[in-house]
Amino acid sequence: MDWTDLPFTDSQQGTDAEILCFALERVHKQFAWKTGGLNAEQLRRQHPPSTMTLAGLIKHMASVEDAWTAKAHGRSPNLPWNTDDWDGGEYSDFHSALTDEPEELYALWYGVVKRSRAAWQEMIEHDGLDVTVTWSTSNGEPYIVSRRRLLVDLLEENLKHTGHADLLREAVDGLKGNDPPW
């Protein structure tokens, strides 16, 4: 799989939901382009002083995408790859990805993105983004938020880590640019 496998609708106009989904689709394509087509060594390569890797970013973004989408649906995330607790202040997605094979990481992320896209479309079509969802935080406090806010948070997380992937990818093989060659 590569970035060309992701759907993309170039929305010049639309509702806020359509524009937010367009922006998320676009950043998914950018992330897929910046992280795609690499071997295990390239995905696991660190660039000190950072310990971040492209492999870790791929797995982390699968986890984040799945978690925010599940929360927007009003259900608890079921993240099978996230079985460890916090480890020394570092989230396990970044560390456990170092032993995953590229095909596993790509299949994981592309699968989550596909399910997420369908889930957001369903939520928007049925109830919209103004629905409020509630879940418990790690300390048991209720967290009440709109789907719109969760979609914006998901977009923000994708944008932030696509920027990280941009820098790491350039260091790996010199790939530059904001968007894949459409």
Short mmCIF file of N, CA and C in Angstrom, two decimals:
data_model
loop_
_atom_site.label_atom_id
_atom_site.label_comp_id
_atom_site.label_asym_id
_atom_site.label_seq_id
_atom_site.Cartn_x
_atom_site.Cartn_y
_atom_site.Cartn_z
N MET A 1 0.83 -1.18 0.00
CA MET A 1 0.00 0.00 0.00
C MET A 1 0.88 1.25 0.00
N ASP A 2 0.35 2.31 -0.58
CA ASP A 2 1.04 3.59 -0.50
C ASP A 2 0.01 4.71 -0.50
N TRP A 3 0.48 5.94 -0.52
CA TRP A 3 -0.40 7.09 -0.39
C TRP A 3 -1.44 7.16 -1.48
N THR A 4 -1.18 6.56 -2.65
CA THR A 4 -2.15 6.60 -3.74
C THR A 4 -3.37 5.74 -3.45
N ASP A 5 -3.29 4.85 -2.46
CA ASP A 5 -4.42 3.99 -2.09
C ASP A 5 -5.44 4.71 -1.22
N LEU A 6 -5.10 5.89 -0.72
CA LEU A 6 -6.02 6.62 0.15
C LEU A 6 -6.98 7.45 -0.67
N PRO A 7 -8.27 7.45 -0.30
CA PRO A 7 -9.23 8.29 -1.02
C PRO A 7 -8.95 9.76 -0.75
N PHE A 8 -9.35 10.59 -1.69
CA PHE A 8 -9.13 12.02 -1.53
C PHE A 8 -10.14 12.78 -2.36
N THR A 9 -10.87 13.67 -1.71
CA THR A 9 -11.83 14.54 -2.38
C THR A 9 -11.36 15.97 -2.16
N ASP A 10 -10.98 16.64 -3.22
CA ASP A 10 -10.46 18.00 -3.10
C ASP A 10 -11.61 18.99 -2.93
N SER A 11 -11.97 19.26 -1.69
CA SER A 11 -13.09 20.14 -1.38
C SER A 11 -12.65 21.60 -1.37
N GLN A 12 -13.14 22.36 -2.33
CA GLN A 12 -12.88 23.79 -2.37
C GLN A 12 -13.92 24.55 -1.55
N GLN A 13 -15.09 23.95 -1.39
CA GLN A 13 -16.17 24.53 -0.62
C GLN A 13 -16.88 23.38 0.09
N GLY A 14 -17.66 23.73 1.09
CA GLY A 14 -18.44 22.70 1.77
C GLY A 14 -18.77 23.10 3.19
N THR A 15 -19.44 22.21 3.85
CA THR A 15 -19.78 22.43 5.25
C THR A 15 -18.52 22.33 6.09
N ASP A 16 -18.62 22.73 7.34
CA ASP A 16 -17.44 22.60 8.20
C ASP A 16 -17.02 21.14 8.32
N ALA A 17 -17.97 20.23 8.37
CA ALA A 17 -17.64 18.80 8.47
C ALA A 17 -16.91 18.32 7.22
N GLU A 18 -17.39 18.76 6.04
CA GLU A 18 -16.73 18.36 4.79
C GLU A 18 -15.32 18.93 4.70
N ILE A 19 -15.13 20.17 5.12
CA ILE A 19 -13.81 20.78 5.06
C ILE A 19 -12.86 20.13 6.06
N LEU A 20 -13.35 19.84 7.26
CA LEU A 20 -12.51 19.17 8.25
C LEU A 20 -12.11 17.78 7.77
N CYS A 21 -13.05 17.05 7.17
CA CYS A 21 -12.72 15.71 6.65
C CYS A 21 -11.76 15.80 5.47
N PHE A 22 -11.94 16.82 4.61
CA PHE A 22 -10.98 17.05 3.52
C PHE A 22 -9.58 17.27 4.09
N ALA A 23 -9.48 18.13 5.11
CA ALA A 23 -8.17 18.42 5.70
C ALA A 23 -7.55 17.16 6.28
N LEU A 24 -8.36 16.32 6.94
CA LEU A 24 -7.84 15.07 7.51
C LEU A 24 -7.39 14.12 6.40
N GLU A 25 -8.17 14.00 5.33
CA GLU A 25 -7.76 13.16 4.20
C GLU A 25 -6.44 13.65 3.59
N ARG A 26 -6.33 14.96 3.45
CA ARG A 26 -5.10 15.52 2.86
C ARG A 26 -3.89 15.22 3.74
N VAL A 27 -4.02 15.41 5.04
CA VAL A 27 -2.88 15.15 5.92
C VAL A 27 -2.59 13.65 6.01
N HIS A 28 -3.61 12.80 5.87
CA HIS A 28 -3.36 11.35 5.78
C HIS A 28 -2.48 11.04 4.57
N LYS A 29 -2.81 11.65 3.44
CA LYS A 29 -1.99 11.43 2.23
C LYS A 29 -0.56 11.93 2.43
N GLN A 30 -0.42 13.09 3.06
CA GLN A 30 0.91 13.64 3.32
C GLN A 30 1.70 12.70 4.24
N PHE A 31 1.06 12.23 5.31
CA PHE A 31 1.73 11.34 6.25
C PHE A 31 2.13 10.03 5.56
N ALA A 32 1.20 9.47 4.77
CA ALA A 32 1.50 8.23 4.06
C ALA A 32 2.66 8.41 3.10
N TRP A 33 2.72 9.55 2.43
CA TRP A 33 3.81 9.83 1.50
C TRP A 33 5.13 9.98 2.24
N LYS A 34 5.11 10.66 3.37
CA LYS A 34 6.34 10.91 4.13
C LYS A 34 6.86 9.65 4.83
N THR A 35 5.99 8.70 5.11
CA THR A 35 6.42 7.50 5.83
C THR A 35 6.49 6.25 4.95
N GLY A 36 6.01 6.34 3.73
CA GLY A 36 5.86 5.15 2.90
C GLY A 36 7.10 4.70 2.16
N GLY A 37 7.08 3.42 1.79
CA GLY A 37 8.09 2.86 0.91
C GLY A 37 9.46 2.66 1.52
N LEU A 38 9.54 2.61 2.83
CA LEU A 38 10.84 2.48 3.49
C LEU A 38 11.02 1.08 4.05
N ASN A 39 12.28 0.69 4.20
CA ASN A 39 12.56 -0.62 4.79
C ASN A 39 12.65 -0.49 6.31
N ALA A 40 12.84 -1.61 6.97
CA ALA A 40 12.85 -1.65 8.44
C ALA A 40 13.93 -0.74 9.02
N GLU A 41 15.12 -0.80 8.46
CA GLU A 41 16.21 0.02 8.99
C GLU A 41 15.88 1.50 8.88
N GLN A 42 15.35 1.91 7.75
CA GLN A 42 15.00 3.32 7.55
C GLN A 42 13.88 3.76 8.50
N LEU A 43 12.89 2.91 8.69
CA LEU A 43 11.79 3.24 9.59
C LEU A 43 12.23 3.32 11.05
N ARG A 44 13.25 2.55 11.42
CA ARG A 44 13.70 2.49 12.81
C ARG A 44 14.82 3.48 13.13
N ARG A 45 15.32 4.16 12.12
CA ARG A 45 16.46 5.04 12.30
C ARG A 45 16.11 6.25 13.18
N GLN A 46 16.99 6.49 14.16
CA GLN A 46 16.84 7.66 15.02
C GLN A 46 17.79 8.75 14.54
N HIS A 47 17.43 9.98 14.86
CA HIS A 47 18.25 11.13 14.48
C HIS A 47 18.48 11.95 15.74
N PRO A 48 19.55 11.60 16.50
CA PRO A 48 19.80 12.26 17.79
C PRO A 48 19.83 13.78 17.66
N PRO A 49 19.39 14.45 18.69
CA PRO A 49 19.12 13.94 20.02
C PRO A 49 17.75 13.30 20.18
N SER A 50 16.90 13.35 19.16
CA SER A 50 15.58 12.74 19.26
C SER A 50 15.68 11.23 19.18
N THR A 51 14.78 10.55 19.88
CA THR A 51 14.67 9.10 19.77
C THR A 51 13.46 8.71 18.92
N MET A 52 12.78 9.70 18.37
CA MET A 52 11.60 9.44 17.55
C MET A 52 12.02 8.77 16.25
N THR A 53 11.18 7.84 15.79
CA THR A 53 11.42 7.15 14.53
C THR A 53 10.15 7.21 13.68
N LEU A 54 10.30 6.98 12.39
CA LEU A 54 9.13 6.91 11.52
C LEU A 54 8.27 5.71 11.89
N ALA A 55 8.89 4.60 12.28
CA ALA A 55 8.12 3.43 12.72
C ALA A 55 7.25 3.78 13.92
N GLY A 56 7.82 4.46 14.89
CA GLY A 56 7.07 4.87 16.06
C GLY A 56 5.94 5.83 15.73
N LEU A 57 6.19 6.74 14.81
CA LEU A 57 5.14 7.67 14.39
C LEU A 57 3.98 6.95 13.73
N ILE A 58 4.28 5.97 12.87
CA ILE A 58 3.22 5.23 12.19
C ILE A 58 2.34 4.52 13.21
N LYS A 59 2.95 3.83 14.15
CA LYS A 59 2.17 3.08 15.14
C LYS A 59 1.42 4.03 16.07
N HIS A 60 2.06 5.11 16.47
CA HIS A 60 1.41 6.09 17.34
C HIS A 60 0.20 6.70 16.63
N MET A 61 0.34 7.03 15.36
CA MET A 61 -0.78 7.64 14.65
C MET A 61 -1.92 6.66 14.45
N ALA A 62 -1.62 5.38 14.31
CA ALA A 62 -2.70 4.38 14.25
C ALA A 62 -3.45 4.35 15.59
N SER A 63 -2.70 4.39 16.66
CA SER A 63 -3.30 4.38 18.00
C SER A 63 -4.16 5.62 18.23
N VAL A 64 -3.63 6.79 17.89
CA VAL A 64 -4.36 8.05 18.08
C VAL A 64 -5.62 8.08 17.22
N GLU A 65 -5.48 7.72 15.96
CA GLU A 65 -6.63 7.74 15.04
C GLU A 65 -7.74 6.84 15.57
N ASP A 66 -7.36 5.65 16.01
CA ASP A 66 -8.35 4.71 16.52
C ASP A 66 -8.98 5.22 17.82
N ALA A 67 -8.18 5.77 18.70
CA ALA A 67 -8.69 6.24 19.99
C ALA A 67 -9.66 7.41 19.84
N TRP A 68 -9.28 8.43 19.07
CA TRP A 68 -10.16 9.60 18.93
C TRP A 68 -11.44 9.24 18.20
N THR A 69 -11.33 8.36 17.21
CA THR A 69 -12.54 7.96 16.47
C THR A 69 -13.47 7.16 17.37
N ALA A 70 -12.92 6.25 18.16
CA ALA A 70 -13.75 5.47 19.09
C ALA A 70 -14.43 6.40 20.10
N LYS A 71 -13.69 7.34 20.63
CA LYS A 71 -14.26 8.28 21.60
C LYS A 71 -15.36 9.10 20.97
N ALA A 72 -15.18 9.53 19.73
CA ALA A 72 -16.22 10.30 19.04
C ALA A 72 -17.49 9.47 18.85
N HIS A 73 -17.32 8.17 18.72
CA HIS A 73 -18.45 7.24 18.61
C HIS A 73 -19.09 6.98 19.97
N GLY A 74 -18.45 7.45 21.03
CA GLY A 74 -18.96 7.22 22.37
C GLY A 74 -18.64 5.85 22.93
N ARG A 75 -17.61 5.24 22.41
CA ARG A 75 -17.19 3.92 22.91
C ARG A 75 -15.73 3.99 23.34
N SER A 76 -15.35 3.04 24.14
CA SER A 76 -13.96 2.98 24.59
C SER A 76 -13.09 2.41 23.49
N PRO A 77 -11.91 2.97 23.33
CA PRO A 77 -11.01 2.41 22.32
C PRO A 77 -10.55 1.01 22.71
N ASN A 78 -10.38 0.18 21.72
CA ASN A 78 -9.84 -1.15 21.93
C ASN A 78 -8.57 -1.23 21.11
N LEU A 79 -7.47 -0.91 21.74
CA LEU A 79 -6.21 -0.80 21.03
C LEU A 79 -5.34 -2.03 21.31
N PRO A 80 -5.41 -3.03 20.48
CA PRO A 80 -4.67 -4.25 20.77
C PRO A 80 -3.17 -4.08 20.82
N TRP A 81 -2.64 -3.06 20.14
CA TRP A 81 -1.19 -2.86 20.16
C TRP A 81 -0.76 -2.04 21.35
N ASN A 82 -1.68 -1.51 22.11
CA ASN A 82 -1.38 -0.63 23.23
C ASN A 82 -1.64 -1.37 24.54
N THR A 83 -0.89 -2.43 24.78
CA THR A 83 -1.12 -3.24 25.97
C THR A 83 -0.23 -2.84 27.13
N ASP A 84 0.79 -2.06 26.88
CA ASP A 84 1.69 -1.63 27.94
C ASP A 84 1.23 -0.31 28.52
N ASP A 85 1.54 -0.10 29.77
CA ASP A 85 1.29 1.19 30.38
C ASP A 85 2.40 2.14 29.99
N TRP A 86 2.31 3.36 30.45
CA TRP A 86 3.37 4.33 30.21
C TRP A 86 4.67 3.76 30.75
N ASP A 87 5.74 3.98 30.02
CA ASP A 87 7.03 3.40 30.38
C ASP A 87 8.06 4.51 30.40
N GLY A 88 8.44 4.93 31.60
CA GLY A 88 9.47 5.96 31.71
C GLY A 88 9.10 7.26 31.05
N GLY A 89 7.81 7.59 31.05
CA GLY A 89 7.37 8.82 30.44
C GLY A 89 7.19 8.73 28.94
N GLU A 90 7.53 7.61 28.34
CA GLU A 90 7.39 7.42 26.89
C GLU A 90 6.23 6.47 26.62
N TYR A 91 5.43 6.81 25.64
CA TYR A 91 4.30 5.97 25.28
C TYR A 91 4.79 4.74 24.52
N SER A 92 4.22 3.60 24.82
CA SER A 92 4.73 2.34 24.28
C SER A 92 4.63 2.22 22.77
N ASP A 93 3.70 2.94 22.12
CA ASP A 93 3.60 2.86 20.66
C ASP A 93 4.94 3.15 20.00
N PHE A 94 5.62 4.17 20.49
CA PHE A 94 6.88 4.58 19.89
C PHE A 94 7.96 3.52 20.06
N HIS A 95 7.95 2.84 21.20
CA HIS A 95 8.99 1.84 21.48
C HIS A 95 8.68 0.49 20.86
N SER A 96 7.43 0.04 20.96
CA SER A 96 7.10 -1.29 20.45
C SER A 96 7.19 -1.36 18.93
N ALA A 97 7.06 -0.23 18.26
CA ALA A 97 7.14 -0.22 16.79
C ALA A 97 8.53 -0.62 16.28
N LEU A 98 9.53 -0.51 17.12
CA LEU A 98 10.89 -0.81 16.69
C LEU A 98 11.10 -2.29 16.39
N THR A 99 10.20 -3.14 16.86
CA THR A 99 10.31 -4.57 16.57
C THR A 99 9.29 -5.02 15.53
N ASP A 100 8.45 -4.12 15.06
CA ASP A 100 7.44 -4.45 14.05
C ASP A 100 8.04 -4.37 12.65
N GLU A 101 7.56 -5.24 11.80
CA GLU A 101 7.99 -5.22 10.41
C GLU A 101 7.25 -4.12 9.65
N PRO A 102 7.88 -3.54 8.64
CA PRO A 102 7.24 -2.47 7.88
C PRO A 102 5.84 -2.83 7.37
N GLU A 103 5.67 -4.05 6.84
CA GLU A 103 4.37 -4.46 6.31
C GLU A 103 3.31 -4.43 7.39
N GLU A 104 3.67 -4.83 8.62
CA GLU A 104 2.72 -4.82 9.73
C GLU A 104 2.33 -3.39 10.10
N LEU A 105 3.33 -2.52 10.16
CA LEU A 105 3.06 -1.12 10.51
C LEU A 105 2.18 -0.44 9.47
N TYR A 106 2.51 -0.62 8.19
CA TYR A 106 1.73 0.00 7.14
C TYR A 106 0.30 -0.55 7.14
N ALA A 107 0.15 -1.87 7.26
CA ALA A 107 -1.19 -2.48 7.27
C ALA A 107 -2.01 -1.98 8.46
N LEU A 108 -1.36 -1.84 9.60
CA LEU A 108 -2.04 -1.34 10.80
C LEU A 108 -2.56 0.07 10.56
N TRP A 109 -1.69 0.97 10.13
CA TRP A 109 -2.08 2.37 9.96
C TRP A 109 -3.12 2.53 8.85
N TYR A 110 -2.90 1.91 7.70
CA TYR A 110 -3.86 2.03 6.60
C TYR A 110 -5.22 1.46 7.00
N GLY A 111 -5.23 0.35 7.74
CA GLY A 111 -6.48 -0.24 8.19
C GLY A 111 -7.25 0.68 9.13
N VAL A 112 -6.53 1.28 10.07
CA VAL A 112 -7.16 2.21 11.01
C VAL A 112 -7.70 3.43 10.28
N VAL A 113 -6.92 3.98 9.35
CA VAL A 113 -7.37 5.16 8.59
C VAL A 113 -8.63 4.84 7.79
N LYS A 114 -8.66 3.67 7.18
CA LYS A 114 -9.84 3.27 6.40
C LYS A 114 -11.07 3.18 7.30
N ARG A 115 -10.93 2.53 8.44
CA ARG A 115 -12.07 2.41 9.38
C ARG A 115 -12.46 3.77 9.95
N SER A 116 -11.47 4.60 10.23
CA SER A 116 -11.74 5.92 10.78
C SER A 116 -12.52 6.77 9.79
N ARG A 117 -12.11 6.76 8.54
CA ARG A 117 -12.79 7.56 7.51
C ARG A 117 -14.25 7.14 7.42
N ALA A 118 -14.51 5.85 7.39
CA ALA A 118 -15.89 5.36 7.31
C ALA A 118 -16.69 5.75 8.55
N ALA A 119 -16.06 5.65 9.71
CA ALA A 119 -16.75 5.99 10.97
C ALA A 119 -17.11 7.47 11.03
N TRP A 120 -16.18 8.35 10.63
CA TRP A 120 -16.47 9.78 10.64
C TRP A 120 -17.58 10.11 9.64
N GLN A 121 -17.56 9.50 8.48
CA GLN A 121 -18.63 9.74 7.50
C GLN A 121 -19.97 9.32 8.08
N GLU A 122 -20.00 8.16 8.71
CA GLU A 122 -21.24 7.67 9.33
C GLU A 122 -21.72 8.62 10.42
N MET A 123 -20.82 9.05 11.30
CA MET A 123 -21.20 9.96 12.38
C MET A 123 -21.75 11.27 11.83
N ILE A 124 -21.11 11.80 10.81
CA ILE A 124 -21.54 13.07 10.23
C ILE A 124 -22.90 12.93 9.57
N GLU A 125 -23.09 11.85 8.82
CA GLU A 125 -24.35 11.63 8.12
C GLU A 125 -25.51 11.40 9.08
N HIS A 126 -25.28 10.70 10.18
CA HIS A 126 -26.38 10.34 11.09
C HIS A 126 -26.68 11.40 12.13
N ASP A 127 -25.68 11.89 12.82
CA ASP A 127 -25.92 12.80 13.94
C ASP A 127 -25.19 14.13 13.83
N GLY A 128 -24.17 14.20 12.99
CA GLY A 128 -23.40 15.42 12.85
C GLY A 128 -22.28 15.54 13.88
N LEU A 129 -21.64 16.69 13.87
CA LEU A 129 -20.49 16.93 14.74
C LEU A 129 -20.85 17.59 16.06
N ASP A 130 -22.12 18.02 16.21
CA ASP A 130 -22.51 18.70 17.45
C ASP A 130 -22.86 17.74 18.58
N VAL A 131 -22.80 16.44 18.32
CA VAL A 131 -23.07 15.44 19.36
C VAL A 131 -21.99 15.53 20.43
N THR A 132 -22.44 15.46 21.68
CA THR A 132 -21.51 15.49 22.81
C THR A 132 -21.28 14.07 23.29
N VAL A 133 -20.02 13.74 23.55
CA VAL A 133 -19.67 12.42 24.07
C VAL A 133 -18.94 12.59 25.40
N THR A 134 -19.04 11.58 26.24
CA THR A 134 -18.43 11.63 27.55
C THR A 134 -17.67 10.33 27.79
N TRP A 135 -16.51 10.43 28.37
CA TRP A 135 -15.77 9.26 28.84
C TRP A 135 -14.99 9.65 30.08
N SER A 136 -14.45 8.67 30.75
CA SER A 136 -13.68 8.93 31.97
C SER A 136 -12.21 9.11 31.65
N THR A 137 -11.60 10.10 32.29
CA THR A 137 -10.17 10.30 32.14
C THR A 137 -9.44 9.25 32.97
N SER A 138 -8.11 9.25 32.89
CA SER A 138 -7.33 8.26 33.64
C SER A 138 -7.53 8.38 35.15
N ASN A 139 -7.92 9.56 35.64
CA ASN A 139 -8.16 9.71 37.08
C ASN A 139 -9.64 9.58 37.43
N GLY A 140 -10.46 9.12 36.47
CA GLY A 140 -11.86 8.86 36.74
C GLY A 140 -12.79 10.04 36.57
N GLU A 141 -12.26 11.19 36.21
CA GLU A 141 -13.09 12.37 36.01
C GLU A 141 -13.79 12.27 34.65
N PRO A 142 -15.03 12.76 34.58
CA PRO A 142 -15.70 12.76 33.27
C PRO A 142 -15.10 13.82 32.35
N TYR A 143 -14.98 13.46 31.09
CA TYR A 143 -14.50 14.37 30.06
C TYR A 143 -15.62 14.49 29.04
N ILE A 144 -16.15 15.68 28.87
CA ILE A 144 -17.29 15.92 27.99
C ILE A 144 -16.82 16.81 26.85
N VAL A 145 -17.06 16.35 25.62
CA VAL A 145 -16.53 17.06 24.46
C VAL A 145 -17.43 16.78 23.25
N SER A 146 -17.44 17.70 22.29
CA SER A 146 -18.20 17.49 21.06
C SER A 146 -17.36 16.69 20.07
N ARG A 147 -18.06 16.03 19.16
CA ARG A 147 -17.37 15.34 18.08
C ARG A 147 -16.53 16.32 17.26
N ARG A 148 -17.05 17.52 17.06
CA ARG A 148 -16.31 18.53 16.30
C ARG A 148 -14.94 18.76 16.93
N ARG A 149 -14.92 18.92 18.25
CA ARG A 149 -13.66 19.14 18.96
C ARG A 149 -12.72 17.94 18.79
N LEU A 150 -13.27 16.73 18.87
CA LEU A 150 -12.43 15.53 18.69
C LEU A 150 -11.87 15.46 17.28
N LEU A 151 -12.67 15.83 16.29
CA LEU A 151 -12.17 15.82 14.91
C LEU A 151 -11.07 16.85 14.73
N VAL A 152 -11.24 18.03 15.32
CA VAL A 152 -10.19 19.05 15.25
C VAL A 152 -8.93 18.56 15.98
N ASP A 153 -9.10 17.93 17.16
CA ASP A 153 -7.94 17.39 17.88
C ASP A 153 -7.23 16.32 17.06
N LEU A 154 -8.01 15.45 16.39
CA LEU A 154 -7.42 14.41 15.56
C LEU A 154 -6.65 15.03 14.39
N LEU A 155 -7.23 16.03 13.78
CA LEU A 155 -6.54 16.73 12.69
C LEU A 155 -5.25 17.37 13.19
N GLU A 156 -5.32 18.02 14.35
CA GLU A 156 -4.13 18.67 14.92
C GLU A 156 -3.02 17.65 15.20
N GLU A 157 -3.38 16.51 15.76
CA GLU A 157 -2.38 15.47 16.05
C GLU A 157 -1.75 14.96 14.76
N ASN A 158 -2.57 14.76 13.73
CA ASN A 158 -2.04 14.33 12.44
C ASN A 158 -1.11 15.37 11.83
N LEU A 159 -1.48 16.62 11.91
CA LEU A 159 -0.64 17.69 11.36
C LEU A 159 0.70 17.76 12.09
N LYS A 160 0.65 17.70 13.41
CA LYS A 160 1.88 17.79 14.21
C LYS A 160 2.85 16.67 13.83
N HIS A 161 2.33 15.45 13.79
CA HIS A 161 3.23 14.32 13.54
C HIS A 161 3.60 14.18 12.06
N THR A 162 2.80 14.72 11.17
CA THR A 162 3.22 14.76 9.77
C THR A 162 4.41 15.69 9.62
N GLY A 163 4.44 16.77 10.40
CA GLY A 163 5.61 17.64 10.43
C GLY A 163 6.85 16.91 10.93
N HIS A 164 6.67 16.10 11.97
CA HIS A 164 7.80 15.30 12.45
C HIS A 164 8.26 14.33 11.35
N ALA A 165 7.30 13.67 10.71
CA ALA A 165 7.64 12.71 9.65
C ALA A 165 8.36 13.40 8.50
N ASP A 166 7.97 14.62 8.21
CA ASP A 166 8.62 15.40 7.14
C ASP A 166 10.11 15.56 7.44
N LEU A 167 10.43 15.96 8.65
CA LEU A 167 11.84 16.16 9.03
C LEU A 167 12.61 14.84 9.05
N LEU A 168 12.00 13.80 9.64
CA LEU A 168 12.69 12.51 9.72
C LEU A 168 12.91 11.92 8.33
N ARG A 169 11.91 12.02 7.46
CA ARG A 169 12.04 11.46 6.12
C ARG A 169 13.13 12.17 5.33
N GLU A 170 13.20 13.48 5.44
CA GLU A 170 14.25 14.20 4.74
C GLU A 170 15.63 13.74 5.20
N ALA A 171 15.76 13.46 6.50
CA ALA A 171 17.03 12.98 7.03
C ALA A 171 17.35 11.56 6.56
N VAL A 172 16.33 10.76 6.30
CA VAL A 172 16.53 9.38 5.86
C VAL A 172 17.00 9.32 4.41
N ASP A 173 16.27 10.00 3.51
CA ASP A 173 16.61 9.86 2.10
C ASP A 173 16.46 11.14 1.27
N GLY A 174 16.28 12.27 1.93
CA GLY A 174 16.24 13.54 1.23
C GLY A 174 14.89 13.92 0.63
N LEU A 175 13.83 13.11 0.84
CA LEU A 175 12.52 13.43 0.29
C LEU A 175 12.03 14.76 0.86
N LYS A 176 11.65 15.68 -0.03
CA LYS A 176 11.17 17.00 0.38
C LYS A 176 9.85 17.31 -0.29
N GLY A 177 9.13 18.25 0.30
CA GLY A 177 7.89 18.73 -0.30
C GLY A 177 6.74 18.67 0.69
N ASN A 178 5.72 19.47 0.42
CA ASN A 178 4.55 19.50 1.30
C ASN A 178 3.52 18.45 0.95
N ASP A 179 3.32 18.21 -0.32
CA ASP A 179 2.31 17.26 -0.78
C ASP A 179 2.93 16.24 -1.70
N PRO A 180 2.34 15.04 -1.73
CA PRO A 180 2.81 14.06 -2.70
C PRO A 180 2.51 14.56 -4.12
N PRO A 181 3.19 14.03 -5.10
CA PRO A 181 2.91 14.45 -6.48
C PRO A 181 1.54 13.94 -6.90
N TRP A 182 0.58 14.84 -6.92
CA TRP A 182 -0.80 14.43 -7.22
C TRP A 182 -0.87 13.85 -8.61
#
